[in-house]
Short mmCIF file of C-alpha atoms in Angstrom, two decimals:
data_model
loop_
_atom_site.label_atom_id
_atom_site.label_comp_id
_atom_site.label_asym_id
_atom_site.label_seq_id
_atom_site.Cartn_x
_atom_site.Cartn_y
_atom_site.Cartn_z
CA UNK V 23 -24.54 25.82 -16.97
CA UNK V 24 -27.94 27.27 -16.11
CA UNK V 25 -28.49 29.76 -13.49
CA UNK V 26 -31.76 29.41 -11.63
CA UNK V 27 -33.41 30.94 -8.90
CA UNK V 28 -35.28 28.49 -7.03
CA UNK V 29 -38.48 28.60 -6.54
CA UNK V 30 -39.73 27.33 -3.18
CA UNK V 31 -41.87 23.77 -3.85
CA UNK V 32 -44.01 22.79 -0.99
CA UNK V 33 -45.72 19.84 -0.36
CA UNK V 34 -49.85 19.89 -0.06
CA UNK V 35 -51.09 21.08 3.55
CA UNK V 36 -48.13 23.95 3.14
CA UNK V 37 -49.16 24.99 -0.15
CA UNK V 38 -52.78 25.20 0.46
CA UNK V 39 -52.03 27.55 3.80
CA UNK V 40 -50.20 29.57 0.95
CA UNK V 41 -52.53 30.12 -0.97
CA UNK V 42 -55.24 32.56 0.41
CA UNK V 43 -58.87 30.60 -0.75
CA UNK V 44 -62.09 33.48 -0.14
CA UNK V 45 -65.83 31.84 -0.50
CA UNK V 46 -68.92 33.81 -1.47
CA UNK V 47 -71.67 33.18 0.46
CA UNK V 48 -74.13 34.11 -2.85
CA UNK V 49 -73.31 31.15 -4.28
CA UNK V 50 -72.24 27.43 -2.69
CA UNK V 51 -68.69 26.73 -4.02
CA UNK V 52 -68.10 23.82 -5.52
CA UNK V 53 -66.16 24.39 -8.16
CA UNK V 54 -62.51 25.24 -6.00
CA UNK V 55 -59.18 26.28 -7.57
CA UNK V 56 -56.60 24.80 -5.37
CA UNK V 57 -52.76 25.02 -5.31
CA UNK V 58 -50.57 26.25 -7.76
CA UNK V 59 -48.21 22.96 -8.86
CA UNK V 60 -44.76 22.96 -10.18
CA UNK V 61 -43.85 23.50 -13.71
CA UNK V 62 -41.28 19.77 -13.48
CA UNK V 63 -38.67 19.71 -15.48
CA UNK V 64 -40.58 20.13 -18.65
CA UNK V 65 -42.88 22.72 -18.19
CA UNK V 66 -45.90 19.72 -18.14
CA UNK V 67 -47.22 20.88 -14.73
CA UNK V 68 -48.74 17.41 -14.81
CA UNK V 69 -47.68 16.54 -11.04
CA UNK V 70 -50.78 17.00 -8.79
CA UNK V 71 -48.30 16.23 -5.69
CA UNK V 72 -46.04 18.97 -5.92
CA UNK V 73 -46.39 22.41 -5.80
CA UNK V 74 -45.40 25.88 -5.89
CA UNK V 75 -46.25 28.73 -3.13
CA UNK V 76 -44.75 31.91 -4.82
CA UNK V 77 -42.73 33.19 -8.33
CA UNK V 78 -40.58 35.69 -9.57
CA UNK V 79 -40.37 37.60 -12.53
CA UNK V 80 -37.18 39.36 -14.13
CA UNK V 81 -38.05 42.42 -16.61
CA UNK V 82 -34.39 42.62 -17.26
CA UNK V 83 -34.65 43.57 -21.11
CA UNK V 84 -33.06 40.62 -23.69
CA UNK V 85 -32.28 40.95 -27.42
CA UNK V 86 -33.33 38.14 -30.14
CA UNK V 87 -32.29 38.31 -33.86
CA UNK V 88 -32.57 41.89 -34.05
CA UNK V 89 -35.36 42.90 -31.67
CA UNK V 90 -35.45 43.40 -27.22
CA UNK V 91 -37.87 41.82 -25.58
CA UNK V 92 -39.44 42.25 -21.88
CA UNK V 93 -40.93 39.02 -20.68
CA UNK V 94 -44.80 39.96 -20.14
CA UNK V 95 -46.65 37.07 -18.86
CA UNK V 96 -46.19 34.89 -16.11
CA UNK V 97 -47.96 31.50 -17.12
CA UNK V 98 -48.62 29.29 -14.11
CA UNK V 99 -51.23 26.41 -13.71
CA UNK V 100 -53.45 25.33 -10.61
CA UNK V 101 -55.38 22.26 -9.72
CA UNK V 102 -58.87 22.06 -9.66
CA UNK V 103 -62.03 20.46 -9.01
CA UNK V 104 -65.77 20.25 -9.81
CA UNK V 105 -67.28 18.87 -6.60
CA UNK V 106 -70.49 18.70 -8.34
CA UNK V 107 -71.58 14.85 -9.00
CA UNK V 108 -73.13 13.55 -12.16
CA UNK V 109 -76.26 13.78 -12.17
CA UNK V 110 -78.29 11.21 -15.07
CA UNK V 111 -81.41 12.01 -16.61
CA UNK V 112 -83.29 8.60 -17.13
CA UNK V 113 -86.73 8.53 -19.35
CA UNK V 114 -88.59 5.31 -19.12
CA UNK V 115 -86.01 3.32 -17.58
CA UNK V 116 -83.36 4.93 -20.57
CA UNK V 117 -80.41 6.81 -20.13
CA UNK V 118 -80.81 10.01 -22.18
CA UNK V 119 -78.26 12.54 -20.25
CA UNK V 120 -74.85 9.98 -18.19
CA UNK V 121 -74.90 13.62 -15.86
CA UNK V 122 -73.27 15.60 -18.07
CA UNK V 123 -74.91 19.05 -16.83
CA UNK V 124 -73.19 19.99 -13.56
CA UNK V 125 -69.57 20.00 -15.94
CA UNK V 126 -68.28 23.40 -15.64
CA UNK V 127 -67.52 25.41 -18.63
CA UNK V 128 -65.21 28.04 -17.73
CA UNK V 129 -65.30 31.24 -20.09
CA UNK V 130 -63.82 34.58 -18.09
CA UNK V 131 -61.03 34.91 -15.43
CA UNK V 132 -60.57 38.68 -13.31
CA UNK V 133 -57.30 39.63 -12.14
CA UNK V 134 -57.01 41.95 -8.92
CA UNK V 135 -54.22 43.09 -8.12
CA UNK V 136 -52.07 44.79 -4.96
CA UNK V 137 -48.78 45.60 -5.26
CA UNK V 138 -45.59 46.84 -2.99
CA UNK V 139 -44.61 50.13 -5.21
CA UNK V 140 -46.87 52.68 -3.89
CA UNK V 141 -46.76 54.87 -7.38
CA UNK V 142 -48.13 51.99 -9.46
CA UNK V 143 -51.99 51.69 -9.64
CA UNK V 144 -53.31 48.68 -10.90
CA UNK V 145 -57.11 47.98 -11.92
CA UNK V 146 -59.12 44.87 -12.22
CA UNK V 147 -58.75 43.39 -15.38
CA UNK V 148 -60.53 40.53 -17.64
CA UNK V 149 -59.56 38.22 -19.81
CA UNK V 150 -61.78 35.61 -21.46
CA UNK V 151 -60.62 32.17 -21.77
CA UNK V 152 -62.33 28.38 -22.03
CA UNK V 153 -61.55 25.71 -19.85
CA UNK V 154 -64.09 22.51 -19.03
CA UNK V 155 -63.97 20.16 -16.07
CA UNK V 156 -66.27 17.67 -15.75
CA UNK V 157 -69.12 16.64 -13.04
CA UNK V 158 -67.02 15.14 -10.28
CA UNK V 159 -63.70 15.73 -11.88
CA UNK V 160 -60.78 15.53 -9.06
CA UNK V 161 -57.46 17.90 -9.00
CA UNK V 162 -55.52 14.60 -9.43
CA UNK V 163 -56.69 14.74 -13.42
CA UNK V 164 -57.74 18.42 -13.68
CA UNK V 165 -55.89 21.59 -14.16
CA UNK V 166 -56.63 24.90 -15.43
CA UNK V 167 -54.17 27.68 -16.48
CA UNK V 168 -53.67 31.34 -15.77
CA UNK V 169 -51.59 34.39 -17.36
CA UNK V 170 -51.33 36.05 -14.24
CA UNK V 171 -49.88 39.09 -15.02
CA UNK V 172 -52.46 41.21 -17.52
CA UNK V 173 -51.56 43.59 -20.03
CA UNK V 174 -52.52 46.61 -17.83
CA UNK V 175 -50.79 45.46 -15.07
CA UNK V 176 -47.50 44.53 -17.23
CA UNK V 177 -47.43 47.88 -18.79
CA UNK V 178 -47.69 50.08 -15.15
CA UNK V 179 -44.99 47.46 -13.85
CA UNK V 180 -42.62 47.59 -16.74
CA UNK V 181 -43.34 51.39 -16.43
CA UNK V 182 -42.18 52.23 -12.92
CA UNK V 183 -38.70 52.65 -11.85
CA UNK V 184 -38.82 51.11 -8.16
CA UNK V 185 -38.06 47.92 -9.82
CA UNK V 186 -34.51 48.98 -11.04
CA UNK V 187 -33.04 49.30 -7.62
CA UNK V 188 -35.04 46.53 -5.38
CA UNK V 189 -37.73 43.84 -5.66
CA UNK V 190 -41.41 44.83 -5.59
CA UNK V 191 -44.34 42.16 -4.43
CA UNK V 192 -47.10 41.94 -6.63
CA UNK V 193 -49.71 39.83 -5.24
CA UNK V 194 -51.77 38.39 -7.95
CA UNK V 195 -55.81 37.34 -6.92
CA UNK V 196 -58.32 35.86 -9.92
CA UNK V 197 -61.69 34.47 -10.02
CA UNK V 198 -62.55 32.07 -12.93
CA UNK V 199 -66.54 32.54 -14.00
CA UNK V 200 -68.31 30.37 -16.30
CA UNK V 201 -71.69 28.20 -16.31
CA UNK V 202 -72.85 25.14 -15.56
CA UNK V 203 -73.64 22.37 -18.68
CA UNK V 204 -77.10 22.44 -18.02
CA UNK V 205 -76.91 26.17 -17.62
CA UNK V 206 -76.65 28.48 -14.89
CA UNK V 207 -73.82 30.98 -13.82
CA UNK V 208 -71.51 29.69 -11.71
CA UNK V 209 -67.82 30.84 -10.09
CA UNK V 210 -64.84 29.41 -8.37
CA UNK V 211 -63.22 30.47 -5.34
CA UNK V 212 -60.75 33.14 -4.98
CA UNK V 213 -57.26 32.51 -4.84
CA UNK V 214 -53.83 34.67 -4.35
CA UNK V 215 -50.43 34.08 -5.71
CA UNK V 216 -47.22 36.15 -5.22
CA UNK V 217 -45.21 37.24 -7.52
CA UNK V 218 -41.36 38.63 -6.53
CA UNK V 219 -41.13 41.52 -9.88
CA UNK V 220 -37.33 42.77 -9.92
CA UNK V 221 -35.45 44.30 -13.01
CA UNK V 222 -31.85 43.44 -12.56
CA UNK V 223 -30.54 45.43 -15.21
CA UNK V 224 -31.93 48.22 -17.93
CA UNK V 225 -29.14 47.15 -20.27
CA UNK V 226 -30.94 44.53 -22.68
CA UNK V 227 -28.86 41.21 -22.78
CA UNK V 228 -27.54 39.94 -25.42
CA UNK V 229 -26.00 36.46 -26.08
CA UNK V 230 -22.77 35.80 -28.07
CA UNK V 231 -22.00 33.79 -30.85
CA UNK V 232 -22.73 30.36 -29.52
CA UNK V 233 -25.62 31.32 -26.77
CA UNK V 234 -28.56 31.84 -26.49
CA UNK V 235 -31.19 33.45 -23.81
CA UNK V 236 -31.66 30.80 -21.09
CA UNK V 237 -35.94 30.21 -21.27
CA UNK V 238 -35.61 27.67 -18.34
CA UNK V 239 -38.09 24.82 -18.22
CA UNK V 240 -40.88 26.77 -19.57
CA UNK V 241 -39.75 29.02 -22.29
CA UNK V 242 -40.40 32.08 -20.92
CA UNK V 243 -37.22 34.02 -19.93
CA UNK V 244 -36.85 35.58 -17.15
CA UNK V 245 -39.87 33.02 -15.18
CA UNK V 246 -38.38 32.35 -12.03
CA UNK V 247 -34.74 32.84 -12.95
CA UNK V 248 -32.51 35.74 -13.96
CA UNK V 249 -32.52 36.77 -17.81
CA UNK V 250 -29.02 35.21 -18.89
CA UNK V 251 -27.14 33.51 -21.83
CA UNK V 252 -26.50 29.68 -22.08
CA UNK V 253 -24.53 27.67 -24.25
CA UNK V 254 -26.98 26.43 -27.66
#
């Protein structure tokens, strides 16, 4: 049987008060980031109804083959939407452009980071990535993904020792930048996401004959449940 901690699934008005949304006033915002939904039972995170206010990450160590692991990335997706409308270019009466322009093309995400453990510093970090949502395009069809822990911030985490004897908050804010189609620089809002970061045990796990490290619904171990063995 699978052993799961449960992470708590709220329905859209709660999830949106969750989730802490910042404007800048230098730009209008109209491309928005919006709740965080819930992985269903397949890891397809396809389910624009449902979502998810807050995770949890075990660093407990866990042995595969002959190597130990520390899960390192927290993998969660968000809705989104581009509330930008086509805009066609016509030329004598002839469609040359359906609006294509005001799509967003999403190439850099930055990570801030605060965090309960007062001896871990954590920077700002960057990571590029590509994502496209189209002029218009609603959170019922869009989604965009985000590793939310970096490798800076993994390796001062993993690091510290607070973790061994209680939980530690890490409160996880990113910013996706890009550029409009028809060009043009353009950003999303802010938005935060918790993270519960615990390390149950410094003794790496490792599964008998017949088992095998549970990766729940996602296949990450430890993402939002205890690192354990299950049955293959």
């Amino acid at each position: 049987m699978r052993t799961r901690l449960r992470t708590p699934v709220a329905r859209p008005l709660i999830a949106t008060a969750m989730l802490l949304l910042a404007a800048c006033s230098a730009d209008p915002l109209n491309i928005l980031v919006l709740s965080a939904r819930a992985p269903g039972d397949q890891c397809e995170f396809d389910d624009d109804t449902v979502y998810v206010s807050r995770g949890s990450l075990d660093l407990t160590p866990f042995v595969v083959g002959t190597s130990t692991f520390v899960q390192n990335r927290y993998y969660q997706v968000f809705g989104w939407q581009n509330n930008l409308q086509p805009a066609p270019i016509s030329v004598g009466g002839q469609v040359i452009d359906p609006g294509t322009g005001n799509s967003f093309i999403a190439d850099s995400i930055v990570y801030e980071y605060q965090y309960s453990d007062p001896s871990v510093v954590l920077t700002t970090e960057t990571a590029n990535m590509h994502a496209v949502i189209s002029a218009g395009g609603q959170s019922t069809d869009n989604s965009v993904p985000a590793d939310l822990i970096q490798p800076q911030a993994f390796s001062a985490i993993n690091g510290s020792t607070a973790i061994d004897s209680s939980s530690q908050t890490l409160l996880v804010t990113f910013q996706i930048f890009g550029r409009l189609a028809a060009g043009g620089s353009k950003y999303t809002n802010k938005v935060s996401f918790p993270l519960t970061i615990r390390r149950l045990s410094t003794t790496p796990v490792s599964c008998p004959t017949g088992q095998i490290i549970n990766g729940g619904v996602c296949g990450f171990p430890g993402r939002d449940i205890p690192i354990s063995c299950i049955s293959e």
